[in-house]
Coordinates of C-alpha atoms and ligand atoms in Angstrom, one line a residue:
M1 CA 5.7 70.0 -11.6
A2 CA 6.8 66.9 -9.4
T3 CA 4.8 65.0 -12.7
S4 CA 6.5 66.4 -15.1
K5 CA 9.8 66.3 -13.6
A6 CA 9.4 62.4 -13.4
W7 CA 8.4 62.5 -16.8
M8 CA 11.8 64.0 -17.5
A9 CA 14.0 61.8 -15.5
A10 CA 12.1 59.1 -17.1
A11 CA 12.7 60.2 -20.4
L12 CA 16.7 60.8 -19.6
F13 CA 16.9 57.5 -18.6
A14 CA 15.1 56.5 -21.7
V15 CA 17.6 58.1 -23.9
A16 CA 20.7 57.1 -21.6
P17 CA 21.6 53.7 -23.6
A18 CA 21.6 55.5 -27.2
M19 CA 24.1 58.2 -25.9
A20 CA 26.9 55.4 -25.0
A21 CA 30.4 56.9 -24.9
A22 CA 32.9 56.7 -27.7
E23 CA 35.1 53.8 -27.3
T24 CA 38.6 52.7 -28.5
V25 CA 38.5 48.9 -30.0
K26 CA 42.1 47.5 -29.7
V27 CA 42.5 45.5 -32.2
G28 CA 46.0 43.2 -32.7
V29 CA 47.2 43.0 -36.2
V30 CA 49.9 40.2 -36.2
M31 CA 51.8 40.0 -39.9
T32 CA 55.1 39.2 -41.8
Y33 CA 55.8 43.0 -41.7
S34 CA 59.8 42.3 -42.5
G35 CA 61.4 40.0 -45.2
G36 CA 59.4 38.3 -47.9
G37 CA 56.3 38.0 -46.1
A38 CA 56.2 42.2 -45.8
Q39 CA 54.6 42.4 -49.7
F40 CA 51.6 40.8 -48.4
A41 CA 51.3 42.5 -45.2
Q42 CA 51.1 45.7 -47.2
Q43 CA 48.0 44.0 -49.1
I44 CA 46.2 43.1 -46.4
D45 CA 46.6 46.5 -45.0
R46 CA 46.3 48.8 -47.7
G47 CA 42.9 46.4 -47.9
M48 CA 41.5 47.1 -44.1
E49 CA 42.6 51.1 -44.8
L50 CA 40.9 50.9 -48.0
Y51 CA 37.4 49.4 -46.3
M52 CA 38.2 52.2 -43.2
A53 CA 38.3 55.2 -45.2
R54 CA 35.4 54.0 -48.0
E55 CA 32.6 53.0 -45.4
G56 CA 34.4 51.8 -41.9
E57 CA 35.3 55.6 -40.5
A58 CA 31.6 56.5 -41.0
R59 CA 29.7 53.6 -39.5
L60 CA 31.8 53.7 -36.4
G61 CA 30.7 57.0 -35.7
E62 CA 32.4 57.9 -32.3
H63 CA 34.4 54.7 -31.9
E64 CA 37.9 54.5 -33.1
I65 CA 39.4 51.4 -33.7
E66 CA 43.6 51.2 -32.7
L67 CA 45.5 48.7 -34.5
I68 CA 48.6 47.5 -33.0
K69 CA 50.9 46.4 -35.8
R70 CA 53.1 43.4 -34.8
D71 CA 55.5 41.7 -36.9
A72 CA 55.4 37.8 -37.4
R73 CA 58.7 38.0 -39.2
N74 CA 58.4 34.9 -40.8
P75 CA 56.1 32.0 -41.4
G76 CA 58.0 29.7 -38.3
G77 CA 55.5 30.2 -35.4
D78 CA 57.5 31.5 -33.0
A79 CA 57.9 35.0 -33.3
A80 CA 54.3 35.5 -33.7
K81 CA 53.4 33.2 -30.8
V82 CA 55.6 36.1 -28.4
A83 CA 53.8 39.0 -30.8
V84 CA 50.3 37.5 -30.0
Q85 CA 51.2 37.1 -26.2
E86 CA 52.3 40.4 -25.8
L87 CA 49.1 42.0 -27.4
I88 CA 47.0 40.1 -24.9
V89 CA 49.0 40.6 -22.0
R90 CA 50.8 43.9 -22.1
E91 CA 47.8 45.3 -24.7
D92 CA 45.0 44.2 -23.6
V93 CA 43.6 44.1 -27.1
D94 CA 39.9 43.2 -27.7
L95 CA 40.0 41.6 -31.0
L96 CA 43.1 40.3 -33.1
T97 CA 43.7 39.8 -36.7
G98 CA 46.2 39.0 -39.3
F99 CA 47.8 35.9 -39.6
I100 CA 49.3 35.5 -43.0
F101 CA 50.9 31.7 -42.5
S102 CA 49.1 28.8 -41.1
P103 CA 52.0 27.9 -38.4
N104 CA 51.9 31.5 -37.2
I105 CA 48.2 31.1 -35.9
I106 CA 48.4 27.1 -35.6
A107 CA 51.1 28.6 -32.7
S108 CA 49.3 31.0 -31.3
A109 CA 45.5 29.1 -30.9
P110 CA 46.2 27.9 -27.6
L111 CA 46.7 31.4 -26.2
I112 CA 43.9 32.9 -28.1
E113 CA 41.5 30.0 -26.7
Q114 CA 43.0 30.6 -22.9
A115 CA 42.4 34.3 -23.2
K116 CA 39.3 33.8 -25.6
V117 CA 40.3 37.2 -27.9
P118 CA 38.2 36.5 -31.0
T119 CA 40.3 36.4 -33.7
L120 CA 39.8 37.0 -37.3
I121 CA 42.2 35.1 -39.9
L122 CA 43.3 37.3 -43.4
N123 CA 44.7 34.7 -44.8
A124 CA 46.0 31.5 -43.3
A125 CA 44.6 28.4 -45.3
T126 CA 45.1 25.5 -43.6
A127 CA 41.1 23.9 -43.3
W128 CA 41.7 22.6 -40.1
I129 CA 42.4 25.9 -38.4
P130 CA 38.8 27.2 -37.2
N131 CA 39.1 24.0 -35.4
L132 CA 41.8 24.5 -33.0
S133 CA 39.2 27.4 -31.0
P134 CA 35.7 28.9 -31.0
Y135 CA 37.7 32.3 -31.0
L136 CA 38.8 31.4 -34.6
A137 CA 37.0 32.6 -37.5
R138 CA 38.2 32.9 -41.0
V139 CA 37.1 35.4 -43.8
S140 CA 40.3 34.3 -46.3
M141 CA 39.9 30.8 -47.7
S142 CA 40.9 27.2 -47.4
M143 CA 43.2 25.2 -49.6
W144 CA 40.1 22.4 -49.5
Q145 CA 37.8 25.2 -50.8
T146 CA 40.4 25.2 -54.1
G147 CA 42.0 22.1 -54.1
F148 CA 39.1 19.9 -54.1
P149 CA 36.9 21.6 -56.2
M150 CA 40.0 22.0 -58.8
G151 CA 40.6 18.2 -58.7
G152 CA 36.9 17.5 -59.6
Y153 CA 37.3 20.2 -62.4
A154 CA 40.8 19.0 -63.6
A155 CA 39.2 15.5 -64.4
E156 CA 36.3 16.8 -65.6
K157 CA 37.1 19.5 -67.5
L158 CA 40.4 20.3 -68.4
G159 CA 41.1 16.6 -70.0
C160 CA 43.6 15.4 -66.9
E161 CA 43.2 11.7 -66.3
T162 CA 46.4 11.6 -64.8
A163 CA 48.2 14.3 -62.7
A164 CA 51.6 14.8 -60.2
V165 CA 50.8 17.4 -57.3
G166 CA 53.9 19.5 -56.3
Y167 CA 53.5 21.2 -52.7
T168 CA 55.5 23.2 -50.1
D169 CA 55.7 20.8 -47.4
Y170 CA 53.9 22.5 -44.7
P171 CA 50.4 22.6 -43.4
P172 CA 48.8 24.8 -46.3
G173 CA 50.4 22.4 -49.0
K174 CA 49.7 19.0 -47.2
D175 CA 46.1 20.2 -47.6
S176 CA 46.4 21.4 -51.2
L177 CA 48.0 17.6 -51.9
E178 CA 44.9 15.7 -49.8
A179 CA 42.2 18.1 -51.5
F180 CA 43.2 18.1 -55.0
Q181 CA 43.8 13.8 -54.6
M182 CA 40.3 13.6 -53.3
G183 CA 38.6 15.8 -55.6
F184 CA 40.6 14.5 -58.6
E185 CA 40.3 11.1 -58.0
Q186 CA 36.2 11.0 -56.9
A187 CA 36.0 12.3 -60.2
G188 CA 38.0 9.7 -62.0
G189 CA 41.2 11.0 -62.1
Q190 CA 44.4 9.2 -60.7
V191 CA 47.2 10.6 -58.9
V192 CA 50.5 9.4 -59.9
D193 CA 52.9 11.4 -57.9
A194 CA 53.2 13.8 -55.2
I195 CA 56.1 15.7 -54.6
P196 CA 57.3 17.7 -51.6
M197 CA 59.0 20.6 -52.9
G198 CA 60.5 22.4 -49.6
G199 CA 59.3 24.8 -47.1
P200 CA 57.9 27.7 -47.3
A201 CA 60.7 30.6 -46.5
E202 CA 63.1 29.9 -48.7
V203 CA 62.7 29.5 -53.0
P204 CA 64.1 26.0 -53.3
D205 CA 65.3 25.2 -56.9
F206 CA 62.4 23.7 -58.2
T207 CA 64.5 21.7 -60.7
P208 CA 64.6 18.3 -59.0
F209 CA 61.1 18.0 -58.5
M210 CA 60.0 18.8 -61.7
Q211 CA 62.2 17.0 -63.6
R212 CA 60.4 14.2 -61.8
V213 CA 57.4 15.2 -63.3
R214 CA 58.7 15.8 -66.8
D215 CA 59.8 12.7 -66.5
A216 CA 56.7 10.7 -65.1
A217 CA 54.7 12.5 -68.3
P218 CA 51.2 13.0 -66.2
D219 CA 48.3 15.1 -68.3
C220 CA 48.4 17.6 -65.5
F221 CA 50.7 19.2 -62.8
Y222 CA 48.7 20.7 -59.9
V223 CA 50.9 23.2 -57.8
F224 CA 50.8 24.7 -54.5
V225 CA 52.9 27.1 -53.4
P226 CA 52.5 29.9 -51.1
A227 CA 52.0 33.3 -52.9
G228 CA 54.6 35.5 -53.4
N229 CA 57.9 34.5 -55.2
H230 CA 57.7 31.1 -55.5
A231 CA 56.0 31.4 -58.5
A232 CA 57.7 32.9 -60.9
A233 CA 60.3 30.2 -59.9
V234 CA 57.8 27.5 -60.7
F235 CA 56.7 28.9 -63.8
K236 CA 60.6 29.6 -65.1
T237 CA 61.1 26.0 -64.6
Y238 CA 58.6 24.8 -65.9
A239 CA 59.5 26.8 -69.3
D240 CA 63.3 25.8 -68.7
L241 CA 62.3 22.1 -68.6
G242 CA 59.9 22.1 -72.1
M243 CA 57.0 20.6 -69.8
R244 CA 54.6 22.7 -72.0
D245 CA 55.8 21.7 -75.0
A246 CA 55.7 18.1 -73.4
G247 CA 52.1 18.3 -73.1
V248 CA 52.2 18.9 -68.9
R249 CA 49.6 21.3 -68.2
L250 CA 50.1 23.1 -65.0
I251 CA 47.1 24.2 -62.7
G252 CA 46.9 25.3 -59.5
P253 CA 45.0 27.4 -56.8
G254 CA 44.9 31.3 -57.6
D255 CA 48.0 31.5 -55.2
I256 CA 50.4 30.8 -58.1
T257 CA 48.8 33.0 -60.1
Q258 CA 48.3 36.0 -57.6
D259 CA 47.6 39.2 -59.4
T260 CA 50.8 41.4 -57.8
Q261 CA 53.1 38.2 -59.1
L262 CA 51.5 38.2 -62.8
Q263 CA 53.9 39.9 -64.7
G264 CA 56.6 38.3 -63.6
L265 CA 55.3 34.6 -64.5
G266 CA 56.4 34.9 -68.5
D267 CA 54.5 34.0 -71.5
V268 CA 54.7 30.3 -70.5
A269 CA 51.7 31.2 -68.0
I270 CA 49.3 31.5 -70.9
G271 CA 46.1 29.5 -70.6
V272 CA 47.3 28.4 -67.3
V273 CA 44.1 27.7 -65.3
T274 CA 43.9 28.4 -61.5
L275 CA 41.1 28.2 -59.4
G276 CA 40.5 30.7 -56.4
Q277 CA 38.3 33.5 -54.9
Y278 CA 39.5 36.9 -56.4
Q279 CA 41.5 38.3 -59.2
A280 CA 41.6 42.1 -59.8
D281 CA 39.3 41.9 -63.1
L282 CA 36.5 40.1 -61.5
D283 CA 33.2 42.1 -62.9
V284 CA 31.4 41.2 -59.5
G285 CA 30.3 41.9 -56.1
T286 CA 32.0 46.0 -55.3
N287 CA 35.1 44.7 -57.2
P288 CA 35.2 47.3 -59.8
E289 CA 34.5 49.8 -57.2
F290 CA 37.3 48.5 -55.4
V291 CA 39.9 48.4 -57.9
A292 CA 39.0 52.0 -58.8
A293 CA 39.7 53.3 -55.3
W294 CA 42.8 50.8 -55.0
H295 CA 44.1 52.6 -58.0
E296 CA 43.5 56.1 -56.7
A297 CA 45.3 55.5 -53.2
Y298 CA 47.9 53.5 -54.6
G299 CA 48.5 54.5 -58.1
E300 CA 47.8 52.9 -61.2
D301 CA 50.8 50.4 -61.1
S302 CA 49.7 49.0 -57.9
T303 CA 46.9 45.6 -58.2
P304 CA 45.4 44.8 -55.2
D305 CA 45.1 41.0 -55.1
F306 CA 43.3 37.9 -53.2
M307 CA 45.2 39.2 -49.9
A308 CA 43.9 42.7 -50.2
A309 CA 40.6 41.4 -50.7
A310 CA 40.6 39.5 -47.5
G311 CA 41.6 42.5 -45.7
Y312 CA 39.0 44.6 -47.1
D313 CA 36.1 42.1 -46.1
G314 CA 37.6 41.1 -42.6
M315 CA 37.7 45.2 -42.0
A316 CA 33.7 45.2 -42.6
A317 CA 33.4 42.3 -40.4
I318 CA 35.4 43.9 -37.6
V319 CA 33.8 47.0 -37.9
D320 CA 30.0 45.4 -38.1
A321 CA 30.9 43.4 -34.8
I322 CA 31.9 46.9 -33.3
V323 CA 28.9 48.8 -34.2
E324 CA 26.8 45.7 -33.3
Q325 CA 28.2 45.8 -29.7
D326 CA 28.3 49.7 -29.7
G327 CA 31.8 49.7 -28.9
E328 CA 32.2 47.1 -26.1
I329 CA 33.8 44.0 -27.1
D330 CA 32.2 41.0 -25.7
P331 CA 34.0 37.6 -26.6
D332 CA 31.3 35.7 -26.7
R333 CA 28.7 38.2 -28.8
T334 CA 31.7 38.9 -31.2
M335 CA 32.1 35.2 -32.3
A336 CA 28.2 34.5 -32.0
I337 CA 28.0 38.1 -34.7
W338 CA 30.6 36.9 -36.9
A339 CA 29.1 33.7 -37.3
G340 CA 26.5 33.5 -40.4
W341 CA 28.1 37.0 -41.1
S342 CA 27.4 38.0 -44.9
H343 CA 29.3 40.8 -47.0
E344 CA 29.1 41.6 -50.3
G345 CA 32.5 42.7 -51.1
P346 CA 35.2 42.5 -54.3
R347 CA 35.0 38.9 -54.1
G348 CA 31.5 39.1 -54.3
T349 CA 29.3 37.5 -51.4
V350 CA 31.2 36.4 -48.5
T351 CA 29.6 34.7 -45.6
I352 CA 30.8 32.9 -42.2
D353 CA 29.5 29.5 -42.0
P354 CA 27.6 29.5 -38.6
E355 CA 28.7 25.6 -38.2
T356 CA 32.5 25.6 -39.0
R357 CA 33.3 29.7 -38.7
D358 CA 34.9 29.0 -41.8
V359 CA 34.5 31.6 -45.2
V360 CA 31.7 30.3 -47.5
Q361 CA 32.4 32.0 -51.3
D362 CA 32.1 31.6 -55.1
M363 CA 35.3 30.0 -56.1
K364 CA 36.6 30.9 -59.5
V365 CA 37.9 29.3 -62.3
N366 CA 40.8 31.5 -64.0
E367 CA 42.8 31.5 -66.9
V368 CA 45.6 33.6 -67.8
Y369 CA 45.8 35.6 -71.2
A370 CA 47.9 38.1 -72.5
E371 CA 46.5 41.6 -73.8
D372 CA 48.4 44.5 -74.8
G373 CA 51.8 43.0 -74.3
R374 CA 50.5 42.3 -70.6
L375 CA 49.4 39.2 -68.6
K376 CA 45.7 39.5 -67.2
M377 CA 43.4 36.6 -66.0
R378 CA 39.4 36.0 -67.1
T379 CA 36.9 33.7 -65.0
I380 CA 36.1 31.1 -67.4
D381 CA 34.0 29.4 -64.7
V382 CA 32.3 30.0 -61.2
I383 CA 31.7 27.1 -58.6
P384 CA 29.0 28.8 -56.4
Q385 CA 29.2 29.4 -52.8
V386 CA 31.8 26.8 -51.6
K387 CA 31.8 25.7 -48.1
D388 CA 34.6 24.1 -47.0
P389 CA 35.4 20.7 -48.5
C390 CA 37.2 19.1 -45.9
K391 CA 35.1 19.8 -42.9
E392 CA 31.6 19.0 -45.4
Q393 CA 33.6 15.5 -45.6
K394 CA 34.9 15.1 -42.0
V395 CA 38.5 14.4 -43.4
G396 CA 40.7 14.3 -40.7
R397 CA 41.8 17.2 -38.0
C398 CA 38.4 19.1 -39.9
A399 CA 36.6 16.2 -38.2
E400 CA 37.9 17.2 -34.3
Ligands
PHB1 C1 49.2 29.9 -45.2 O1 50.4 29.6 -45.1 O2 48.4 29.1 -44.6 C2 49.5 30.1 -46.7 C3 50.3 31.0 -47.1 C4 50.3 31.9 -48.3 C5 48.8 31.3 -49.1 C6 48.6 30.8 -48.9 C7 48.6 30.0 -47.5 O3 49.2 31.6 -50.4

């Protein structure tokens, strides 16, 4: 008897770890939920929601995620920092995510570093952001991942010998300029003008900036403006100034041909080539199922864009970290799980580079065309598994 009791006790002890309690993991989500940026937050929220419904909930088992959402309000950084402070101190969150605009995560990084809260960035794209703290990882993109290869592509494949660059004057815009210029000039092109075109919060009148480009008459005009309603104003000015007819080819990162804005760009967009990690018609990875599920959940007229894809993949990374730790979040273990994390999603395979904690992914060259009275994009080239070129080449703050 005694022997069998001892055996039973040992057996119970042995199974105990597998019966760990159901944990609720608190995830703070900081995004622009009001104002012009609310459209981005909706894309990311829906992407996250769709991952949970399709896979996340089943994978979490008994564990739960409590999303605590806070409004970053604008791209300025101050409101985001207050929100992050409150999420850390008052809500005691296990993880942080979101961050659409670069200044919002740049302002928050010292708090994240101090409190050691693993943070997964779902958009903010200034290349050097992950260098600010070992507790930052990114699943979205870097502006060097678009600008640098597009520089080479423009010189080698699009026949651009000279180019002007127009950019929104804040960190991801400055990155876009430097990245495009380095890629373009390494491939033999020449940047003849670089024009700051206002800040991210308000859509400026682009006419004076773009008139300057029309007068300089370069072969190509590389434009970075943040996603949202800036792009439609750029395309309208491009049409109004007759720049396409004057032979100035408009190119840019995928941000200027965002799926959700495409129909507002007008016919002048036909033939425009951009380089990005996602477009809704991609036939790669899990995108066909993702888009079908999106239409079913949010309606035929709604389309996901690159932000939604990042929300979807980001939630997968969060769920993976929770499942692997059986619901008990340890900051350093979480970062170790994300380092080298890989996943097949709507963009194809995305990996977090263990060296830089930044995303590695296929970059697609997309061309706008019209079909059945609608603007669409088709992928005409793929640059496989691009690591952030800013960190690869140790440029400026990327070397820190
Ligand atoms: C950013 O602020 O980092 C940002 C915002 C919107 C974009 C790209 C980058 O489309």
